[in-house]
Coordinates of N, CA, C and O in Angstrom, one line a residue:
M24 N -16.6 51.3 41.6 CA -15.8 51.5 40.5 C -14.3 51.5 40.8 O -13.5 51.0 40.0
K25 N -14.0 52.2 42.0 CA -12.6 52.2 42.4 C -12.0 50.8 42.6 O -10.9 50.6 42.3
T26 N -12.8 50.0 43.2 CA -12.4 48.6 43.5 C -12.1 47.9 42.3 O -11.1 47.2 42.2
F27 N -12.9 48.1 41.2 CA -12.7 47.4 39.9 C -11.4 47.9 39.3 O -10.6 47.1 38.8
A28 N -11.1 49.2 39.4 CA -9.9 49.8 38.8 C -8.7 49.3 39.6 O -7.6 48.9 38.9
V29 N -8.7 49.1 40.9 CA -7.6 48.6 41.7 C -7.4 47.2 41.3 O -6.2 46.7 41.1
L30 N -8.5 46.4 41.2 CA -8.3 45.0 40.8 C -7.7 44.8 39.5 O -6.8 44.0 39.3
V31 N -8.1 45.6 38.5 CA -7.5 45.5 37.2 C -6.0 45.9 37.2 O -5.2 45.3 36.6
G32 N -5.7 46.9 38.0 CA -4.3 47.4 38.2 C -3.4 46.3 38.8 O -2.3 46.0 38.3
V33 N -3.9 45.6 39.8 CA -3.2 44.5 40.5 C -3.0 43.4 39.5 O -1.9 42.8 39.4
L34 N -4.0 43.0 38.8 CA -3.9 41.9 37.8 C -2.9 42.3 36.7 O -2.1 41.4 36.3
F35 N -2.9 43.6 36.3 CA -2.0 44.0 35.3 C -0.5 43.9 35.8 O 0.4 43.4 35.1
L36 N -0.3 44.3 37.0 CA 1.0 44.2 37.6 C 1.5 42.8 37.8 O 2.7 42.5 37.6
L37 N 0.6 41.9 38.2 CA 0.9 40.5 38.4 C 1.3 39.9 37.0 O 2.2 39.1 36.9
G38 N 0.6 40.3 36.0 CA 0.8 39.8 34.6 C 2.2 40.3 34.1 O 2.8 39.6 33.3
C39 N 2.6 41.5 34.5 CA 3.9 42.0 34.0 C 5.1 41.3 34.5 O 6.1 41.3 33.9
D40 N 5.0 40.6 35.6 CA 6.1 39.9 36.2 C 6.5 38.7 35.4 O 7.6 38.2 35.5
E41 N 5.5 38.1 34.6 CA 5.8 36.9 33.9 C 6.5 37.2 32.6 O 6.1 38.0 31.8
T42 N 7.7 36.6 32.4 CA 8.4 36.7 31.2 C 7.9 35.6 30.2 O 7.8 34.4 30.6
P43 N 7.6 36.0 29.0 CA 7.0 35.0 28.0 C 8.1 33.9 27.7 O 9.3 34.2 27.6
S44 N 7.6 32.7 27.6 CA 8.5 31.6 27.2 C 8.9 31.7 25.7 O 8.3 32.4 25.0
S45 N 9.9 31.0 25.4 CA 10.3 31.0 24.0 C 9.2 30.4 23.1 O 9.0 30.8 22.0
D46 N 8.5 29.4 23.6 CA 7.4 28.9 22.8 C 6.3 29.9 22.6 O 5.7 30.0 21.5
Q47 N 6.0 30.7 23.7 CA 5.0 31.8 23.5 C 5.5 32.8 22.5 O 4.7 33.3 21.7
I48 N 6.7 33.2 22.5 CA 7.3 34.2 21.6 C 7.2 33.6 20.2 O 6.7 34.3 19.3
Q49 N 7.6 32.4 20.0 CA 7.6 31.8 18.6 C 6.1 31.6 18.1 O 5.8 31.9 17.0
R50 N 5.2 31.3 19.0 CA 3.8 31.2 18.6 C 3.3 32.5 18.2 O 2.6 32.6 17.2
Q51 N 3.6 33.6 18.9 CA 3.2 34.9 18.5 C 3.8 35.3 17.2 O 3.1 35.9 16.3
Q52 N 5.1 35.0 17.0 CA 5.8 35.4 15.7 C 5.1 34.6 14.6 O 4.9 35.1 13.5
Q53 N 4.8 33.3 14.8 CA 4.2 32.5 13.8 C 2.9 33.0 13.4 O 2.5 33.1 12.2
E54 N 2.1 33.4 14.4 CA 0.7 34.0 14.2 C 0.8 35.2 13.3 O 0.1 35.4 12.4
S55 N 1.8 36.1 13.7 CA 2.0 37.4 12.9 C 2.4 37.0 11.4 O 1.8 37.7 10.5
L56 N 3.2 36.1 11.3 CA 3.7 35.7 9.9 C 2.5 35.1 9.1 O 2.3 35.5 7.9
L57 N 1.7 34.3 9.7 CA 0.5 33.7 9.0 C -0.5 34.8 8.7 O -1.1 34.7 7.6
K58 N -0.7 35.7 9.6 CA -1.6 36.8 9.3 C -1.2 37.6 8.1 O -2.0 37.9 7.2
E59 N 0.1 37.9 8.0 CA 0.7 38.6 6.9 C 0.5 37.8 5.6 O 0.1 38.3 4.5
G60 N 0.8 36.5 5.7 CA 0.6 35.6 4.5 C -0.8 35.6 4.0 O -1.1 35.7 2.8
S61 N -1.8 35.5 5.0 CA -3.2 35.5 4.6 C -3.6 36.8 4.0 O -4.4 36.9 3.1
A62 N -3.1 37.9 4.5 CA -3.4 39.3 4.0 C -2.9 39.4 2.6 O -3.6 40.0 1.7
Q63 N -1.7 38.9 2.3 CA -1.1 39.0 0.9 C -1.7 38.0 -0.1 O -2.0 38.4 -1.2
I64 N -2.0 36.8 0.4 CA -2.4 35.8 -0.6 C -3.9 35.6 -0.6 O -4.5 35.4 -1.6
G65 N -4.6 35.5 0.6 CA -6.0 35.3 0.7 C -6.3 33.8 0.5 O -5.4 33.0 0.5
M66 N -7.5 33.5 0.4 CA -8.0 32.1 0.3 C -8.1 31.7 -1.1 O -8.3 32.5 -2.0
P67 N -8.0 30.4 -1.4 CA -8.2 29.9 -2.8 C -9.6 30.2 -3.3 O -10.5 30.2 -2.5
A68 N -9.7 30.5 -4.6 CA -11.0 30.9 -5.2 C -11.8 29.6 -5.5 O -12.0 29.3 -6.7
I69 N -12.2 28.8 -4.5 CA -12.9 27.6 -4.7 C -14.4 28.0 -5.0 O -15.0 28.7 -4.2
K70 N -14.9 27.6 -6.1 CA -16.3 27.9 -6.5 C -17.2 26.7 -6.7 O -18.4 26.8 -6.4
N71 N -16.6 25.6 -7.1 CA -17.5 24.4 -7.4 C -17.5 23.4 -6.3 O -18.3 22.6 -6.3
F72 N -16.5 23.4 -5.4 CA -16.4 22.5 -4.3 C -16.5 21.1 -4.8 O -17.2 20.2 -4.2
R73 N -15.9 20.8 -5.9 CA -16.0 19.4 -6.5 C -15.5 18.3 -5.6 O -16.1 17.3 -5.5
E74 N -14.3 18.5 -5.0 CA -13.8 17.5 -4.1 C -14.7 17.2 -2.9 O -14.9 16.1 -2.5
R75 N -15.3 18.3 -2.4 CA -16.2 18.1 -1.3 C -17.4 17.3 -1.7 O -17.9 16.5 -1.0
K76 N -17.9 17.6 -2.9 CA -19.1 16.9 -3.4 C -18.7 15.4 -3.7 O -19.5 14.5 -3.4
L77 N -17.5 15.2 -4.2 CA -17.1 13.8 -4.4 C -17.0 13.0 -3.1 O -17.4 11.9 -3.0
L78 N -16.4 13.7 -2.1 CA -16.3 13.0 -0.8 C -17.7 12.7 -0.2 O -17.9 11.6 0.3
K79 N -18.6 13.7 -0.4 CA -20.0 13.4 0.1 C -20.6 12.2 -0.6 O -21.2 11.4 0.0
D80 N -20.4 12.2 -2.0 CA -20.9 11.0 -2.7 C -20.3 9.7 -2.2 O -21.0 8.7 -2.1
I81 N -19.0 9.7 -2.0 CA -18.3 8.5 -1.5 C -18.9 8.1 -0.2 O -19.2 6.9 0.1
L82 N -19.0 9.0 0.8 CA -19.6 8.7 2.1 C -21.0 8.1 2.0 O -21.3 7.2 2.7
E83 N -21.8 8.7 1.1 CA -23.2 8.2 1.0 C -23.2 6.8 0.3 O -24.0 6.0 0.7
L84 N -22.4 6.6 -0.7 CA -22.4 5.3 -1.3 C -21.9 4.2 -0.3 O -22.4 3.1 -0.3
R85 N -20.9 4.5 0.5 CA -20.4 3.6 1.5 C -21.4 3.3 2.5 O -21.4 2.2 3.2
D86 N -22.4 4.1 2.7 CA -23.4 4.0 3.8 C -24.6 3.1 3.3 O -25.6 2.9 4.1
Q87 N -24.7 2.7 2.1 CA -25.8 1.9 1.6 C -25.9 0.5 2.3 O -24.9 -0.2 2.4
N88 N -27.1 0.2 2.6 CA -27.4 -1.2 3.2 C -27.1 -2.2 2.1 O -27.5 -2.0 0.9
G89 N -26.6 -3.3 2.5 CA -26.4 -4.5 1.6 C -25.3 -4.2 0.5 O -25.3 -4.9 -0.5
L90 N -24.4 -3.3 0.7 CA -23.4 -3.0 -0.3 C -22.4 -4.2 -0.4 O -21.8 -4.5 0.6
V91 N -22.4 -4.9 -1.5 CA -21.6 -6.0 -1.7 C -20.3 -5.5 -2.3 O -20.3 -4.8 -3.3
T92 N -19.2 -6.0 -1.8 CA -17.9 -5.6 -2.3 C -17.0 -6.9 -2.4 O -17.5 -8.0 -2.0
Y93 N -15.8 -6.8 -2.9 CA -15.0 -7.9 -3.1 C -13.6 -7.6 -2.6 O -13.0 -6.5 -3.0
A94 N -13.1 -8.4 -1.7 CA -11.8 -8.0 -1.0 C -10.7 -8.9 -1.6 O -10.8 -10.1 -1.9
Y95 N -9.6 -8.2 -1.8 CA -8.4 -8.8 -2.4 C -7.2 -8.5 -1.5 O -7.1 -7.4 -0.9
L96 N -6.2 -9.3 -1.5 CA -4.9 -9.1 -0.9 C -4.0 -8.7 -2.0 O -4.1 -9.2 -3.1
W97 N -3.0 -7.9 -1.7 CA -2.0 -7.6 -2.7 C -0.7 -8.3 -2.3 O -0.2 -8.2 -1.2
S98 N -0.2 -9.0 -3.2 CA 1.1 -9.8 -3.0 C 2.3 -8.9 -3.4 O 2.4 -8.6 -4.6
E99 N 3.1 -8.6 -2.5 CA 4.3 -7.8 -2.8 C 5.3 -8.7 -3.6 O 6.1 -8.2 -4.3
V100 N 5.2 -10.0 -3.3 CA 6.1 -11.0 -4.0 C 5.8 -11.1 -5.5 O 6.7 -11.0 -6.3
T101 N 4.6 -11.4 -5.8 CA 4.2 -11.6 -7.2 C 3.7 -10.3 -7.9 O 3.7 -10.3 -9.1
G102 N 3.4 -9.3 -7.1 CA 2.9 -8.1 -7.7 C 1.4 -8.2 -8.2 O 1.0 -7.5 -9.1
K103 N 0.7 -9.2 -7.7 CA -0.6 -9.5 -8.2 C -1.6 -9.5 -7.0 O -1.2 -9.7 -5.8
K104 N -2.9 -9.3 -7.3 CA -3.9 -9.4 -6.2 C -4.4 -10.8 -6.1 O -4.3 -11.6 -7.0
I105 N -4.8 -11.2 -4.9 CA -5.3 -12.5 -4.6 C -6.7 -12.3 -4.0 O -6.9 -11.6 -3.0
F106 N -7.7 -13.0 -4.6 CA -9.1 -12.8 -4.1 C -9.2 -13.3 -2.6 O -8.7 -14.5 -2.3
L107 N -9.7 -12.5 -1.7 CA -9.9 -12.9 -0.3 C -11.3 -13.4 -0.1 O -11.5 -14.5 0.4
C108 N -12.3 -12.6 -0.5 CA -13.7 -13.0 -0.2 C -14.6 -12.0 -0.8 O -14.3 -10.8 -1.2
T109 N -15.9 -12.4 -1.0 CA -17.0 -11.5 -1.2 C -17.3 -10.8 0.1 O -17.4 -11.5 1.1
S110 N -17.4 -9.5 0.2 CA -17.5 -8.9 1.4 C -18.7 -7.9 1.5 O -19.4 -7.6 0.4
I111 N -19.0 -7.4 2.6 CA -20.0 -6.4 2.8 C -19.3 -5.1 3.2 O -18.5 -5.0 4.1
G112 N -19.6 -4.0 2.5 CA -19.0 -2.7 2.8 C -17.5 -2.7 2.5 O -17.0 -3.6 1.8
Y113 N -16.8 -1.8 3.1 CA -15.4 -1.6 2.8 C -14.6 -2.0 4.1 O -15.2 -2.0 5.2
G114 N -13.4 -2.3 4.0 CA -12.6 -2.7 5.2 C -12.5 -1.5 6.2 O -12.5 -0.4 5.8
I115 N -12.5 -1.9 7.4 CA -12.3 -0.9 8.5 C -10.9 -1.0 9.1 O -10.6 -2.1 9.6
P116 N -10.1 0.0 9.0 CA -8.8 -0.1 9.6 C -8.8 -0.5 11.1 O -9.7 0.0 11.8
Y117 N -7.9 -1.3 11.5 CA -7.9 -1.8 12.9 C -7.9 -0.7 13.9 O -8.5 -0.9 15.0
A118 N -7.2 0.3 13.7 CA -7.1 1.4 14.6 C -8.3 2.3 14.7 O -8.3 3.2 15.5
T119 N -9.3 2.1 13.9 CA -10.5 2.9 13.9 C -11.2 2.7 15.3 O -11.4 1.6 15.8
Q120 N -11.6 3.8 15.9 CA -12.2 3.7 17.2 C -13.7 4.2 17.1 O -14.0 5.1 16.4
F121 N -14.5 3.5 17.9 CA -16.0 3.7 17.9 C -16.2 5.0 18.7 O -17.2 5.8 18.4
T122 N -15.4 5.3 19.7 CA -15.6 6.5 20.6 C -14.4 7.4 20.4 O -13.4 7.0 19.9
N123 N -14.5 8.6 20.9 CA -13.4 9.5 20.9 C -12.2 8.9 21.6 O -12.4 8.4 22.8
P124 N -11.0 8.9 21.0 CA -9.9 8.3 21.7 C -9.3 9.0 22.9 O -8.6 8.5 23.7
S125 N -9.8 10.2 23.2 CA -9.3 11.0 24.3 C -10.4 11.8 25.0 O -11.4 12.0 24.3
K126 N -10.2 12.1 26.2 CA -11.2 12.9 26.9 C -10.5 13.9 27.8 O -9.3 13.8 28.1
V127 N -11.2 15.0 28.1 CA -10.7 16.1 28.9 C -11.1 15.9 30.3 O -12.3 15.7 30.6
E128 N -10.1 15.8 31.2 CA -10.4 15.7 32.6 C -10.1 17.1 33.3 O -8.9 17.6 33.1
H129 N -11.0 17.7 33.9 CA -10.8 19.0 34.6 C -10.3 18.7 36.0 O -10.8 17.8 36.7
D130 N -9.4 19.5 36.4 CA -8.8 19.4 37.8 C -8.7 20.8 38.3 O -8.0 21.7 37.7
T131 N -9.3 21.1 39.4 CA -9.3 22.5 40.0 C -7.9 23.0 40.3 O -7.6 24.2 40.3
E132 N -7.0 22.1 40.6 CA -5.6 22.5 41.0 C -4.7 22.7 39.8 O -3.9 23.7 39.8
H133 N -4.8 21.9 38.8 CA -3.9 22.0 37.6 C -4.6 22.5 36.3 O -4.0 22.6 35.3
G134 N -5.9 22.7 36.3 CA -6.6 23.1 35.1 C -7.2 21.9 34.5 O -8.3 21.4 34.9
Y135 N -6.6 21.3 33.4 CA -7.2 20.2 32.8 C -6.1 19.3 32.2 O -5.0 19.7 32.1
A136 N -6.5 18.1 31.9 CA -5.5 17.1 31.3 C -6.3 16.3 30.2 O -7.5 16.1 30.4
I137 N -5.6 16.0 29.1 CA -6.2 15.2 28.1 C -5.7 13.7 28.3 O -4.5 13.5 28.3
L138 N -6.7 12.8 28.6 CA -6.4 11.5 28.9 C -6.9 10.5 27.9 O -7.9 10.8 27.2
P139 N -6.3 9.3 27.7 CA -6.9 8.3 26.8 C -8.2 7.8 27.3 O -8.5 7.8 28.5
Q140 N -9.1 7.4 26.4 CA -10.4 6.9 26.7 C -10.6 5.5 26.1 O -10.3 5.4 24.9
A141 N -11.1 4.6 26.8 CA -11.3 3.3 26.3 C -12.5 3.2 25.4 O -13.4 4.0 25.5
D142 N -12.5 2.3 24.4 CA -13.6 2.0 23.6 C -14.7 1.3 24.5 O -14.4 0.8 25.6
P143 N -15.9 1.1 24.0 CA -16.9 0.4 24.8 C -16.6 -1.0 25.3 O -17.1 -1.5 26.3
N144 N -15.6 -1.7 24.6 CA -15.2 -3.0 25.0 C -14.2 -2.9 26.2 O -13.7 -4.0 26.6
G145 N -13.8 -1.7 26.6 CA -12.9 -1.5 27.7 C -11.4 -1.5 27.3 O -10.6 -1.4 28.1
L146 N -11.2 -1.7 26.0 CA -9.8 -1.7 25.5 C -9.4 -0.3 24.9 O -10.3 0.4 24.5
F147 N -8.2 0.0 24.9 CA -7.6 1.2 24.4 C -7.0 0.9 23.0 O -6.0 0.2 22.9
S148 N -7.7 1.3 22.0 CA -7.2 1.1 20.6 C -5.9 1.8 20.3 O -5.7 2.9 20.8
P149 N -5.0 1.3 19.5 CA -3.8 2.0 19.1 C -4.1 3.2 18.2 O -5.1 3.2 17.6
A150 N -3.2 4.1 18.2 CA -3.3 5.3 17.3 C -3.2 4.9 15.9 O -3.7 5.5 15.0
A151 N -2.4 3.8 15.6 CA -2.2 3.4 14.3 C -2.0 1.9 14.3 O -1.5 1.3 15.3
A152 N -2.4 1.2 13.2 CA -2.2 -0.3 13.1 C -2.2 -0.7 11.7 O -2.9 0.0 10.9
E153 N -1.6 -1.7 11.3 CA -1.5 -2.2 9.9 C -2.8 -3.0 9.5 O -3.1 -3.1 8.4
G154 N -3.5 -3.6 10.5 CA -4.5 -4.5 10.2 C -5.8 -3.8 9.7 O -6.0 -2.6 9.8
T155 N -6.7 -4.7 9.1 CA -8.0 -4.2 8.6 C -9.0 -5.3 8.9 O -8.7 -6.5 8.8
W156 N -10.2 -4.9 9.3 CA -11.3 -5.8 9.5 C -12.1 -5.8 8.2 O -12.5 -4.7 7.7
V157 N -12.4 -7.0 7.7 CA -13.3 -7.1 6.5 C -14.4 -8.0 6.9 O -14.2 -9.1 7.4
L158 N -15.7 -7.6 6.6 CA -16.8 -8.5 6.8 C -17.0 -9.4 5.6 O -17.5 -8.9 4.6
C159 N -16.5 -10.6 5.7 CA -16.5 -11.5 4.6 C -17.8 -12.4 4.6 O -18.2 -12.8 5.7
K160 N -18.3 -12.7 3.5 CA -19.4 -13.7 3.4 C -18.8 -15.0 3.6 O -17.9 -15.4 2.9
D161 N -19.4 -15.8 4.5 CA -19.0 -17.2 4.7 C -19.4 -18.0 3.4 O -20.6 -18.0 3.1
P162 N -18.5 -18.6 2.7 CA -18.9 -19.3 1.5 C -19.8 -20.6 1.8 O -20.4 -21.1 0.9
N163 N -19.8 -21.0 3.0 CA -20.6 -22.2 3.4 C -22.0 -21.8 4.0 O -22.7 -22.7 4.5
S164 N -22.3 -20.5 4.1 CA -23.6 -20.2 4.8 C -24.0 -18.8 4.3 O -23.3 -18.2 3.5
D165 N -25.0 -18.2 4.8 CA -25.5 -16.9 4.5 C -24.9 -15.8 5.5 O -25.3 -14.7 5.4
K166 N -24.1 -16.3 6.4 CA -23.5 -15.3 7.4 C -22.4 -14.5 6.8 O -21.7 -14.9 5.8
T167 N -22.2 -13.3 7.4 CA -21.0 -12.5 7.2 C -20.2 -12.5 8.5 O -20.8 -12.3 9.5
L168 N -18.9 -12.7 8.4 CA -18.1 -12.8 9.6 C -16.9 -11.9 9.4 O -16.4 -11.8 8.3
P169 N -16.4 -11.3 10.6 CA -15.3 -10.4 10.4 C -14.0 -11.2 10.3 O -13.8 -12.2 10.9
V170 N -13.2 -10.8 9.3 CA -11.9 -11.4 9.0 C -10.8 -10.3 9.3 O -11.0 -9.2 8.7
Y171 N -9.8 -10.6 10.1 CA -8.8 -9.7 10.3 C -7.6 -9.9 9.3 O -7.2 -11.0 9.2
V172 N -7.2 -8.9 8.6 CA -6.2 -9.0 7.6 C -5.0 -8.1 7.9 O -5.2 -6.9 8.2
E173 N -3.8 -8.6 8.0 CA -2.6 -7.8 8.3 C -2.0 -7.2 7.0 O -1.7 -6.1 7.0
P174 N -1.9 -8.0 5.9 CA -1.2 -7.3 4.7 C -2.2 -6.3 4.1 O -3.3 -6.2 4.5
R175 N -1.6 -5.6 3.1 CA -2.4 -4.6 2.4 C -3.6 -5.3 1.8 O -3.5 -6.4 1.3
V176 N -4.8 -4.6 1.8 CA -6.0 -5.2 1.2 C -6.6 -4.2 0.2 O -6.5 -3.0 0.4
I177 N -7.2 -4.7 -0.8 CA -8.0 -3.9 -1.7 C -9.5 -4.4 -1.6 O -9.7 -5.6 -1.6
V178 N -10.4 -3.5 -1.4 CA -11.8 -3.8 -1.3 C -12.5 -3.0 -2.4 O -12.4 -1.8 -2.5
S179 N -13.2 -3.7 -3.3 CA -13.8 -3.0 -4.5 C -15.3 -3.4 -4.5 O -15.7 -4.5 -4.1
P180 N -16.2 -2.5 -5.1 CA -17.6 -2.7 -5.2 C -17.9 -3.6 -6.4 O -19.0 -3.9 -6.7
F181 N -16.9 -4.1 -7.2 CA -17.1 -5.0 -8.3 C -15.9 -5.9 -8.4 O -14.8 -5.6 -7.8
K182 N -16.1 -7.0 -9.0 CA -14.9 -8.0 -9.2 C -13.9 -7.4 -10.1 O -14.2 -6.8 -11.1
L183 N -12.6 -7.5 -9.6 CA -11.6 -6.9 -10.4 C -11.1 -8.0 -11.4 O -11.1 -9.2 -11.1
P184 N -10.6 -7.6 -12.6 CA -10.1 -8.6 -13.5 C -8.8 -9.2 -13.0 O -8.1 -8.7 -12.2
E185 N -8.6 -10.5 -13.5 CA -7.4 -11.2 -13.0 C -6.1 -10.6 -13.5 O -6.0 -10.0 -14.4

């Protein structure tokens, strides 16, 4: 028991020598401020969870097999949409990654580091990109093929009026 008390005392004294950084001080002040705000205001009185239900519906509808959609490009020049193709599903942003974009590497000397992680194809996808992948039906066959689109794209589950 005495050994434990001595060890705790030594650790306490070692910890006292460290002066907190300005970031640590600000983080502590911010935490105190947020605690006070939460105590005064509390959480919103959400009872119906309507937006969560809508998002669940959207995710389930997007997951249907054989979902036929119609892809359009938006022309900034004319302010009109241009039919691109009959498509399957919705466009996938180019920066979407199949795997987690980062991984934690542990190092006994320095603790840990967060490093980028490649996708299964061995490439490192960008954090953001303008392009979109659309699976378009080939008008000359029964195949669907990926089409890469740079301008803004509209993908709809029904044909949009002209």
